[in-house]
mmCIF file of N, CA and C in Angstrom:
data_model
loop_
_atom_site.group_PDB
_atom_site.id
_atom_site.type_symbol
_atom_site.label_atom_id
_atom_site.label_comp_id
_atom_site.label_asym_id
_atom_site.label_seq_id
_atom_site.Cartn_x
_atom_site.Cartn_y
_atom_site.Cartn_z
ATOM 1 N N MET A 1 -12.207 -8.036 4.942
ATOM 2 C CA MET A 1 -10.867 -7.862 5.471
ATOM 3 C C MET A 1 -10.452 -9.172 6.127
ATOM 4 N N SER A 2 -9.210 -9.561 5.876
ATOM 5 C CA SER A 2 -8.662 -10.728 6.543
ATOM 6 C C SER A 2 -7.245 -10.414 6.994
ATOM 7 N N VAL A 3 -6.865 -10.968 8.126
ATOM 8 C CA VAL A 3 -5.522 -10.778 8.672
ATOM 9 C C VAL A 3 -4.870 -12.150 8.756
ATOM 10 N N ILE A 4 -3.694 -12.269 8.124
ATOM 11 C CA ILE A 4 -2.970 -13.540 8.141
ATOM 12 C C ILE A 4 -1.477 -13.283 8.344
ATOM 13 N N GLU A 5 -0.780 -14.327 8.740
ATOM 14 C CA GLU A 5 0.672 -14.286 8.929
ATOM 15 C C GLU A 5 1.341 -14.834 7.668
ATOM 16 N N ILE A 6 2.273 -14.059 7.105
ATOM 17 C CA ILE A 6 2.996 -14.477 5.900
ATOM 18 C C ILE A 6 4.470 -14.163 6.076
ATOM 19 N N HIS A 7 5.308 -15.176 6.075
ATOM 20 C CA HIS A 7 6.756 -15.004 6.141
ATOM 21 C C HIS A 7 7.186 -14.079 7.287
ATOM 22 N N GLY A 8 6.541 -14.211 8.437
ATOM 23 C CA GLY A 8 6.904 -13.408 9.595
ATOM 24 C C GLY A 8 6.250 -12.037 9.652
ATOM 25 N N PHE A 9 5.387 -11.727 8.704
ATOM 26 C CA PHE A 9 4.661 -10.458 8.671
ATOM 27 C C PHE A 9 3.187 -10.714 8.952
ATOM 28 N N THR A 10 2.570 -9.841 9.721
ATOM 29 C CA THR A 10 1.127 -9.871 9.889
ATOM 30 C C THR A 10 0.544 -8.937 8.835
ATOM 31 N N VAL A 11 -0.273 -9.500 7.942
ATOM 32 C CA VAL A 11 -0.785 -8.768 6.788
ATOM 33 C C VAL A 11 -2.307 -8.673 6.874
ATOM 34 N N GLU A 12 -2.816 -7.464 6.698
ATOM 35 C CA GLU A 12 -4.252 -7.238 6.608
ATOM 36 C C GLU A 12 -4.595 -6.999 5.147
ATOM 37 N N TYR A 13 -5.393 -7.896 4.579
ATOM 38 C CA TYR A 13 -5.852 -7.753 3.200
ATOM 39 C C TYR A 13 -7.206 -7.067 3.197
ATOM 40 N N LEU A 14 -7.304 -5.940 2.531
ATOM 41 C CA LEU A 14 -8.582 -5.256 2.388
ATOM 42 C C LEU A 14 -9.373 -5.884 1.253
ATOM 43 N N GLU A 15 -10.685 -5.851 1.380
ATOM 44 C CA GLU A 15 -11.567 -6.345 0.326
ATOM 45 C C GLU A 15 -11.459 -5.427 -0.891
ATOM 46 N N PRO A 16 -11.650 -5.980 -2.091
ATOM 47 C CA PRO A 16 -11.546 -5.145 -3.295
ATOM 48 C C PRO A 16 -12.699 -4.166 -3.477
ATOM 49 N N THR A 17 -13.802 -4.366 -2.759
ATOM 50 C CA THR A 17 -14.926 -3.439 -2.861
ATOM 51 C C THR A 17 -15.124 -2.745 -1.524
ATOM 52 N N GLY A 18 -15.641 -1.565 -1.589
ATOM 53 C CA GLY A 18 -15.875 -0.784 -0.379
ATOM 54 C C GLY A 18 -15.624 0.682 -0.666
ATOM 55 N N GLU A 19 -15.667 1.472 0.385
ATOM 56 C CA GLU A 19 -15.443 2.912 0.246
ATOM 57 C C GLU A 19 -14.044 3.184 -0.310
ATOM 58 N N PRO A 20 -13.922 4.133 -1.232
ATOM 59 C CA PRO A 20 -12.592 4.497 -1.739
ATOM 60 C C PRO A 20 -11.727 5.074 -0.613
ATOM 61 N N ILE A 21 -10.474 4.723 -0.615
ATOM 62 C CA ILE A 21 -9.537 5.184 0.402
ATOM 63 C C ILE A 21 -8.942 6.516 -0.037
ATOM 64 N N THR A 22 -9.053 7.503 0.847
ATOM 65 C CA THR A 22 -8.496 8.826 0.596
ATOM 66 C C THR A 22 -7.557 9.174 1.745
ATOM 67 N N ALA A 23 -7.031 10.387 1.729
ATOM 68 C CA ALA A 23 -6.075 10.810 2.760
ATOM 69 C C ALA A 23 -6.763 11.340 4.010
ATOM 70 N N GLY A 24 -8.082 11.260 4.097
ATOM 71 C CA GLY A 24 -8.807 11.808 5.236
ATOM 72 C C GLY A 24 -8.760 10.927 6.472
ATOM 73 N N GLY A 25 -9.730 11.145 7.345
ATOM 74 C CA GLY A 25 -9.781 10.453 8.625
ATOM 75 C C GLY A 25 -9.899 8.950 8.533
ATOM 76 N N ALA A 26 -10.537 8.433 7.483
ATOM 77 C CA ALA A 26 -10.716 6.988 7.361
ATOM 78 C C ALA A 26 -9.377 6.255 7.266
ATOM 79 N N ILE A 27 -8.419 6.816 6.540
ATOM 80 C CA ILE A 27 -7.118 6.144 6.428
ATOM 81 C C ILE A 27 -6.375 6.192 7.754
ATOM 82 N N ILE A 28 -6.543 7.265 8.495
ATOM 83 C CA ILE A 28 -5.907 7.340 9.819
ATOM 84 C C ILE A 28 -6.477 6.258 10.722
ATOM 85 N N ASP A 29 -7.799 6.099 10.704
ATOM 86 C CA ASP A 29 -8.430 5.048 11.503
ATOM 87 C C ASP A 29 -7.962 3.666 11.061
ATOM 88 N N LEU A 30 -7.934 3.444 9.767
ATOM 89 C CA LEU A 30 -7.528 2.148 9.226
ATOM 90 C C LEU A 30 -6.103 1.811 9.654
ATOM 91 N N ILE A 31 -5.189 2.736 9.453
ATOM 92 C CA ILE A 31 -3.780 2.496 9.791
ATOM 93 C C ILE A 31 -3.590 2.438 11.302
ATOM 94 N N GLY A 32 -4.248 3.327 12.034
ATOM 95 C CA GLY A 32 -4.131 3.319 13.489
ATOM 96 C C GLY A 32 -4.628 2.016 14.092
ATOM 97 N N ASN A 33 -5.780 1.535 13.627
ATOM 98 C CA ASN A 33 -6.314 0.268 14.126
ATOM 99 C C ASN A 33 -5.411 -0.901 13.762
ATOM 100 N N ALA A 34 -4.852 -0.868 12.563
ATOM 101 C CA ALA A 34 -3.941 -1.933 12.145
ATOM 102 C C ALA A 34 -2.697 -1.944 13.028
ATOM 103 N N SER A 35 -2.158 -0.774 13.293
ATOM 104 C CA SER A 35 -0.971 -0.673 14.142
ATOM 105 C C SER A 35 -1.262 -1.195 15.542
ATOM 106 N N PHE A 36 -2.390 -0.777 16.106
ATOM 107 C CA PHE A 36 -2.787 -1.211 17.447
ATOM 108 C C PHE A 36 -2.961 -2.728 17.504
ATOM 109 N N SER A 37 -3.406 -3.332 16.391
ATOM 110 C CA SER A 37 -3.634 -4.773 16.325
ATOM 111 C C SER A 37 -2.382 -5.568 15.979
ATOM 112 N N GLY A 38 -1.261 -4.886 15.759
ATOM 113 C CA GLY A 38 -0.016 -5.584 15.445
ATOM 114 C C GLY A 38 0.175 -5.922 13.982
ATOM 115 N N VAL A 39 -0.582 -5.279 13.101
ATOM 116 C CA VAL A 39 -0.445 -5.519 11.662
ATOM 117 C C VAL A 39 0.821 -4.841 11.158
ATOM 118 N N ASP A 40 1.591 -5.555 10.353
ATOM 119 C CA ASP A 40 2.817 -5.008 9.767
ATOM 120 C C ASP A 40 2.568 -4.344 8.423
ATOM 121 N N VAL A 41 1.673 -4.941 7.625
ATOM 122 C CA VAL A 41 1.429 -4.467 6.262
ATOM 123 C C VAL A 41 -0.071 -4.510 5.971
ATOM 124 N N ILE A 42 -0.583 -3.441 5.379
ATOM 125 C CA ILE A 42 -1.950 -3.436 4.872
ATOM 126 C C ILE A 42 -1.861 -3.572 3.358
ATOM 127 N N ALA A 43 -2.501 -4.601 2.811
ATOM 128 C CA ALA A 43 -2.541 -4.815 1.365
ATOM 129 C C ALA A 43 -3.829 -4.203 0.828
ATOM 130 N N ILE A 44 -3.669 -3.213 -0.035
ATOM 131 C CA ILE A 44 -4.801 -2.433 -0.540
ATOM 132 C C ILE A 44 -4.982 -2.696 -2.036
ATOM 133 N N PRO A 45 -6.133 -3.238 -2.437
ATOM 134 C CA PRO A 45 -6.380 -3.405 -3.873
ATOM 135 C C PRO A 45 -6.473 -2.048 -4.568
ATOM 136 N N VAL A 46 -5.973 -1.970 -5.773
ATOM 137 C CA VAL A 46 -6.031 -0.735 -6.551
ATOM 138 C C VAL A 46 -7.466 -0.217 -6.625
ATOM 139 N N SER A 47 -8.419 -1.130 -6.712
ATOM 140 C CA SER A 47 -9.829 -0.742 -6.839
ATOM 141 C C SER A 47 -10.344 0.043 -5.641
ATOM 142 N N ARG A 48 -9.645 -0.022 -4.506
ATOM 143 C CA ARG A 48 -10.080 0.701 -3.310
ATOM 144 C C ARG A 48 -9.497 2.105 -3.211
ATOM 145 N N LEU A 49 -8.544 2.437 -4.051
ATOM 146 C CA LEU A 49 -7.904 3.751 -3.969
ATOM 147 C C LEU A 49 -8.680 4.787 -4.768
ATOM 148 N N HIS A 50 -8.889 5.931 -4.157
ATOM 149 C CA HIS A 50 -9.543 7.050 -4.835
ATOM 150 C C HIS A 50 -8.634 7.532 -5.958
ATOM 151 N N GLN A 51 -9.220 8.043 -7.017
ATOM 152 C CA GLN A 51 -8.445 8.530 -8.164
ATOM 153 C C GLN A 51 -7.384 9.555 -7.771
ATOM 154 N N ASP A 52 -7.623 10.329 -6.714
ATOM 155 C CA ASP A 52 -6.644 11.322 -6.266
ATOM 156 C C ASP A 52 -5.302 10.692 -5.916
ATOM 157 N N PHE A 53 -5.327 9.446 -5.491
ATOM 158 C CA PHE A 53 -4.096 8.758 -5.121
ATOM 159 C C PHE A 53 -3.096 8.748 -6.279
ATOM 160 N N PHE A 54 -3.592 8.591 -7.482
ATOM 161 C CA PHE A 54 -2.733 8.444 -8.658
ATOM 162 C C PHE A 54 -2.292 9.772 -9.265
ATOM 163 N N ASP A 55 -2.806 10.870 -8.759
ATOM 164 C CA ASP A 55 -2.420 12.212 -9.203
ATOM 165 C C ASP A 55 -1.557 12.814 -8.092
ATOM 166 N N LEU A 56 -0.261 12.799 -8.269
ATOM 167 C CA LEU A 56 0.649 13.221 -7.193
ATOM 168 C C LEU A 56 0.468 14.678 -6.802
ATOM 169 N N SER A 57 -0.119 15.492 -7.680
ATOM 170 C CA SER A 57 -0.329 16.896 -7.320
ATOM 171 C C SER A 57 -1.332 17.040 -6.170
ATOM 172 N N THR A 58 -2.159 16.025 -5.925
ATOM 173 C CA THR A 58 -3.114 16.079 -4.806
ATOM 174 C C THR A 58 -2.449 15.750 -3.472
ATOM 175 N N ARG A 59 -1.278 15.156 -3.526
ATOM 176 C CA ARG A 59 -0.508 14.735 -2.354
ATOM 177 C C ARG A 59 -1.156 13.597 -1.557
ATOM 178 N N THR A 60 -2.196 13.010 -2.085
ATOM 179 C CA THR A 60 -2.895 11.927 -1.390
ATOM 180 C C THR A 60 -1.980 10.730 -1.155
ATOM 181 N N ALA A 61 -1.275 10.288 -2.182
ATOM 182 C CA ALA A 61 -0.396 9.122 -2.034
ATOM 183 C C ALA A 61 0.669 9.382 -0.979
ATOM 184 N N GLY A 62 1.280 10.544 -1.012
ATOM 185 C CA GLY A 62 2.315 10.878 -0.027
ATOM 186 C C GLY A 62 1.770 10.945 1.385
ATOM 187 N N GLU A 63 0.568 11.510 1.546
ATOM 188 C CA GLU A 63 -0.039 11.596 2.877
ATOM 189 C C GLU A 63 -0.363 10.212 3.426
ATOM 190 N N ILE A 64 -0.887 9.338 2.570
ATOM 191 C CA ILE A 64 -1.201 7.979 3.008
ATOM 192 C C ILE A 64 0.070 7.238 3.380
ATOM 193 N N MET A 65 1.112 7.364 2.560
ATOM 194 C CA MET A 65 2.377 6.698 2.857
ATOM 195 C C MET A 65 2.960 7.226 4.168
ATOM 196 N N LEU A 66 2.881 8.532 4.396
ATOM 197 C CA LEU A 66 3.400 9.129 5.625
ATOM 198 C C LEU A 66 2.636 8.622 6.847
ATOM 199 N N LYS A 67 1.322 8.507 6.741
ATOM 200 C CA LYS A 67 0.530 7.981 7.860
ATOM 201 C C LYS A 67 0.985 6.563 8.204
ATOM 202 N N GLY A 68 1.184 5.751 7.189
ATOM 203 C CA GLY A 68 1.663 4.390 7.423
ATOM 204 C C GLY A 68 3.016 4.384 8.110
ATOM 205 N N ALA A 69 3.922 5.202 7.619
ATOM 206 C CA ALA A 69 5.264 5.273 8.217
ATOM 207 C C ALA A 69 5.196 5.752 9.665
ATOM 208 N N ASN A 70 4.354 6.752 9.931
ATOM 209 C CA ASN A 70 4.233 7.274 11.294
ATOM 210 C C ASN A 70 3.707 6.230 12.276
ATOM 211 N N TYR A 71 2.835 5.368 11.799
ATOM 212 C CA TYR A 71 2.249 4.325 12.649
ATOM 213 C C TYR A 71 3.016 3.008 12.578
ATOM 214 N N GLY A 72 4.055 2.940 11.757
ATOM 215 C CA GLY A 72 4.850 1.723 11.644
ATOM 216 C C GLY A 72 4.167 0.611 10.875
ATOM 217 N N VAL A 73 3.292 0.992 9.941
ATOM 218 C CA VAL A 73 2.568 0.018 9.130
ATOM 219 C C VAL A 73 2.928 0.264 7.667
ATOM 220 N N ALA A 74 3.468 -0.756 7.013
ATOM 221 C CA ALA A 74 3.769 -0.647 5.582
ATOM 222 C C ALA A 74 2.473 -0.816 4.795
ATOM 223 N N LEU A 75 2.467 -0.295 3.587
ATOM 224 C CA LEU A 75 1.303 -0.392 2.714
ATOM 225 C C LEU A 75 1.725 -1.047 1.407
ATOM 226 N N ALA A 76 0.897 -1.961 0.939
ATOM 227 C CA ALA A 76 1.144 -2.601 -0.344
ATOM 228 C C ALA A 76 -0.068 -2.371 -1.232
ATOM 229 N N VAL A 77 0.155 -1.776 -2.384
ATOM 230 C CA VAL A 77 -0.905 -1.557 -3.358
ATOM 231 C C VAL A 77 -0.857 -2.727 -4.334
ATOM 232 N N LEU A 78 -1.968 -3.452 -4.428
ATOM 233 C CA LEU A 78 -2.007 -4.651 -5.261
ATOM 234 C C LEU A 78 -2.918 -4.440 -6.467
ATOM 235 N N GLY A 79 -2.363 -4.641 -7.651
ATOM 236 C CA GLY A 79 -3.166 -4.541 -8.864
ATOM 237 C C GLY A 79 -2.416 -3.836 -9.980
ATOM 238 N N ASP A 80 -3.098 -3.672 -11.078
ATOM 239 C CA ASP A 80 -2.511 -3.079 -12.283
ATOM 240 C C ASP A 80 -2.527 -1.554 -12.190
ATOM 241 N N ILE A 81 -1.355 -0.970 -12.113
ATOM 242 C CA ILE A 81 -1.230 0.497 -12.062
ATOM 243 C C ILE A 81 -0.577 1.046 -13.330
ATOM 244 N N GLU A 82 -0.374 0.189 -14.308
ATOM 245 C CA GLU A 82 0.327 0.603 -15.526
ATOM 246 C C GLU A 82 -0.301 1.816 -16.222
ATOM 247 N N PRO A 83 -1.636 1.930 -16.297
ATOM 248 C CA PRO A 83 -2.183 3.131 -16.957
ATOM 249 C C PRO A 83 -1.710 4.425 -16.301
ATOM 250 N N TRP A 84 -1.599 4.454 -15.004
ATOM 251 C CA TRP A 84 -1.156 5.664 -14.310
ATOM 252 C C TRP A 84 0.352 5.855 -14.446
ATOM 253 N N ARG A 85 1.108 4.754 -14.460
ATOM 254 C CA ARG A 85 2.559 4.859 -14.640
ATOM 255 C C ARG A 85 2.883 5.419 -16.020
ATOM 256 N N HIS A 86 2.188 4.939 -17.033
ATOM 257 C CA HIS A 86 2.438 5.412 -18.399
ATOM 258 C C HIS A 86 1.942 6.829 -18.613
ATOM 259 N N GLY A 87 0.961 7.242 -17.818
ATOM 260 C CA GLY A 87 0.395 8.574 -17.972
ATOM 261 C C GLY A 87 1.134 9.660 -17.224
ATOM 262 N N SER A 88 2.065 9.268 -16.343
ATOM 263 C CA SER A 88 2.756 10.266 -15.528
ATOM 264 C C SER A 88 4.159 9.804 -15.173
ATOM 265 N N ALA A 89 5.143 10.537 -15.658
ATOM 266 C CA ALA A 89 6.532 10.210 -15.321
ATOM 267 C C ALA A 89 6.764 10.362 -13.821
ATOM 268 N N ALA A 90 6.118 11.348 -13.207
ATOM 269 C CA ALA A 90 6.279 11.565 -11.767
ATOM 270 C C ALA A 90 5.723 10.383 -10.976
ATOM 271 N N PHE A 91 4.546 9.884 -11.375
ATOM 272 C CA PHE A 91 3.971 8.740 -10.673
ATOM 273 C C PHE A 91 4.829 7.495 -10.892
ATOM 274 N N ASP A 92 5.348 7.320 -12.099
ATOM 275 C CA ASP A 92 6.239 6.195 -12.380
ATOM 276 C C ASP A 92 7.473 6.255 -11.478
ATOM 277 N N ASP A 93 8.052 7.437 -11.307
ATOM 278 C CA ASP A 93 9.201 7.609 -10.406
ATOM 279 C C ASP A 93 8.815 7.301 -8.960
ATOM 280 N N PHE A 94 7.635 7.737 -8.538
ATOM 281 C CA PHE A 94 7.145 7.485 -7.190
ATOM 282 C C PHE A 94 7.032 5.983 -6.932
ATOM 283 N N VAL A 95 6.486 5.260 -7.884
ATOM 284 C CA VAL A 95 6.342 3.804 -7.753
ATOM 285 C C VAL A 95 7.711 3.145 -7.652
ATOM 286 N N ARG A 96 8.613 3.519 -8.524
ATOM 287 C CA ARG A 96 9.952 2.918 -8.535
ATOM 288 C C ARG A 96 10.679 3.174 -7.212
ATOM 289 N N GLU A 97 10.616 4.404 -6.722
ATOM 290 C CA GLU A 97 11.278 4.733 -5.451
ATOM 291 C C GLU A 97 10.592 4.048 -4.269
ATOM 292 N N SER A 98 9.277 4.005 -4.284
ATOM 293 C CA SER A 98 8.551 3.339 -3.203
ATOM 294 C C SER A 98 8.927 1.863 -3.124
ATOM 295 N N ASN A 99 9.037 1.217 -4.266
ATOM 296 C CA ASN A 99 9.363 -0.209 -4.289
ATOM 297 C C ASN A 99 10.776 -0.497 -3.792
ATOM 298 N N ARG A 100 11.621 0.504 -3.750
ATOM 299 C CA ARG A 100 12.977 0.332 -3.195
ATOM 300 C C ARG A 100 12.980 0.445 -1.676
ATOM 301 N N GLY A 101 11.937 1.037 -1.112
ATOM 302 C CA GLY A 101 11.878 1.305 0.319
ATOM 303 C C GLY A 101 11.139 0.241 1.098
ATOM 304 N N THR A 102 10.742 0.613 2.299
ATOM 305 C CA THR A 102 10.070 -0.329 3.190
ATOM 306 C C THR A 102 8.680 0.129 3.626
ATOM 307 N N ASN A 103 8.240 1.317 3.181
ATOM 308 C CA ASN A 103 6.960 1.853 3.650
ATOM 309 C C ASN A 103 5.781 1.626 2.706
ATOM 310 N N MET A 104 6.032 1.570 1.413
ATOM 311 C CA MET A 104 4.954 1.350 0.455
ATOM 312 C C MET A 104 5.499 0.609 -0.755
ATOM 313 N N TRP A 105 4.758 -0.425 -1.153
ATOM 314 C CA TRP A 105 5.147 -1.209 -2.315
ATOM 315 C C TRP A 105 3.983 -1.307 -3.273
ATOM 316 N N PHE A 106 4.307 -1.416 -4.532
ATOM 317 C CA PHE A 106 3.322 -1.614 -5.577
ATOM 318 C C PHE A 106 3.596 -2.976 -6.203
ATOM 319 N N GLN A 107 2.633 -3.877 -6.123
ATOM 320 C CA GLN A 107 2.793 -5.227 -6.654
ATOM 321 C C GLN A 107 1.605 -5.555 -7.546
ATOM 322 N N THR A 108 1.845 -6.322 -8.576
ATOM 323 C CA THR A 108 0.812 -6.660 -9.545
ATOM 324 C C THR A 108 -0.300 -7.516 -8.947
ATOM 325 N N ASN A 109 0.072 -8.440 -8.069
ATOM 326 C CA ASN A 109 -0.930 -9.348 -7.502
ATOM 327 C C ASN A 109 -0.472 -9.865 -6.141
ATOM 328 N N ARG A 110 -1.317 -10.644 -5.520
ATOM 329 C CA ARG A 110 -1.045 -11.170 -4.180
ATOM 330 C C ARG A 110 0.184 -12.085 -4.165
ATOM 331 N N GLU A 111 0.325 -12.898 -5.180
ATOM 332 C CA GLU A 111 1.455 -13.829 -5.238
ATOM 333 C C GLU A 111 2.785 -13.069 -5.298
ATOM 334 N N GLU A 112 2.840 -12.039 -6.129
ATOM 335 C CA GLU A 112 4.048 -11.222 -6.249
ATOM 336 C C GLU A 112 4.357 -10.529 -4.916
ATOM 337 N N PHE A 113 3.326 -10.032 -4.251
ATOM 338 C CA PHE A 113 3.486 -9.379 -2.954
ATOM 339 C C PHE A 113 4.025 -10.357 -1.912
ATOM 340 N N GLU A 114 3.435 -11.547 -1.844
ATOM 341 C CA GLU A 114 3.877 -12.527 -0.855
ATOM 342 C C GLU A 114 5.298 -13.009 -1.142
ATOM 343 N N ALA A 115 5.679 -13.104 -2.410
ATOM 344 C CA ALA A 115 7.054 -13.466 -2.761
ATOM 345 C C ALA A 115 8.011 -12.374 -2.301
ATOM 346 N N ARG A 116 7.601 -11.129 -2.397
ATOM 347 C CA ARG A 116 8.427 -10.016 -1.926
ATOM 348 C C ARG A 116 8.640 -10.106 -0.415
ATOM 349 N N LEU A 117 7.588 -10.425 0.315
ATOM 350 C CA LEU A 117 7.712 -10.550 1.771
ATOM 351 C C LEU A 117 8.698 -11.649 2.151
ATOM 352 N N ALA A 118 8.770 -12.684 1.357
ATOM 353 C CA ALA A 118 9.667 -13.806 1.647
ATOM 354 C C ALA A 118 11.129 -13.379 1.600
ATOM 355 N N THR A 119 11.424 -12.290 0.893
ATOM 356 C CA THR A 119 12.814 -11.843 0.737
ATOM 357 C C THR A 119 13.207 -10.755 1.736
ATOM 358 N N ARG A 120 12.294 -10.348 2.600
ATOM 359 C CA ARG A 120 12.539 -9.236 3.528
ATOM 360 C C ARG A 120 12.538 -9.724 4.964
ATOM 361 N N PRO A 121 13.374 -9.092 5.785
ATOM 362 C CA PRO A 121 13.299 -9.436 7.215
ATOM 363 C C PRO A 121 12.002 -8.897 7.812
ATOM 364 N N ALA A 122 11.433 -9.622 8.758
ATOM 365 C CA ALA A 122 10.191 -9.196 9.398
ATOM 366 C C ALA A 122 10.372 -7.818 10.004
ATOM 367 N N ARG A 123 9.315 -7.007 9.995
ATOM 368 C CA ARG A 123 9.371 -5.625 10.471
ATOM 369 C C ARG A 123 9.462 -5.523 11.988
ATOM 370 N N ARG A 124 8.902 -6.459 12.719
ATOM 371 C CA ARG A 124 8.871 -6.367 14.188
ATOM 372 C C ARG A 124 9.683 -7.448 14.821
#
């Protein structure tokens, strides 16, 4: 994990390997600690997300996004999500709507994510 300042945002980058992130207590701790530390955005590699995240019927993605919103921490999912977008019209709609908002974004890579931050006003 590394925390850096980018375009007025404090960003916590999670490592690509580690325990899969689910909607349980671990995500609450992760987001709560980030909020307490002044982090604006947590960048989460696709490889860290549990498969339930990509199945909207589990409500995992919505619960994680809600936790972030409640704590004032945006979430950015970094990596290739095309297989899940093509496999589910609902997930594709979720990604498109999320990318229009301020609480969760889906970006292909770190460079694309950082370019997005450059176009947004700082959260705090």
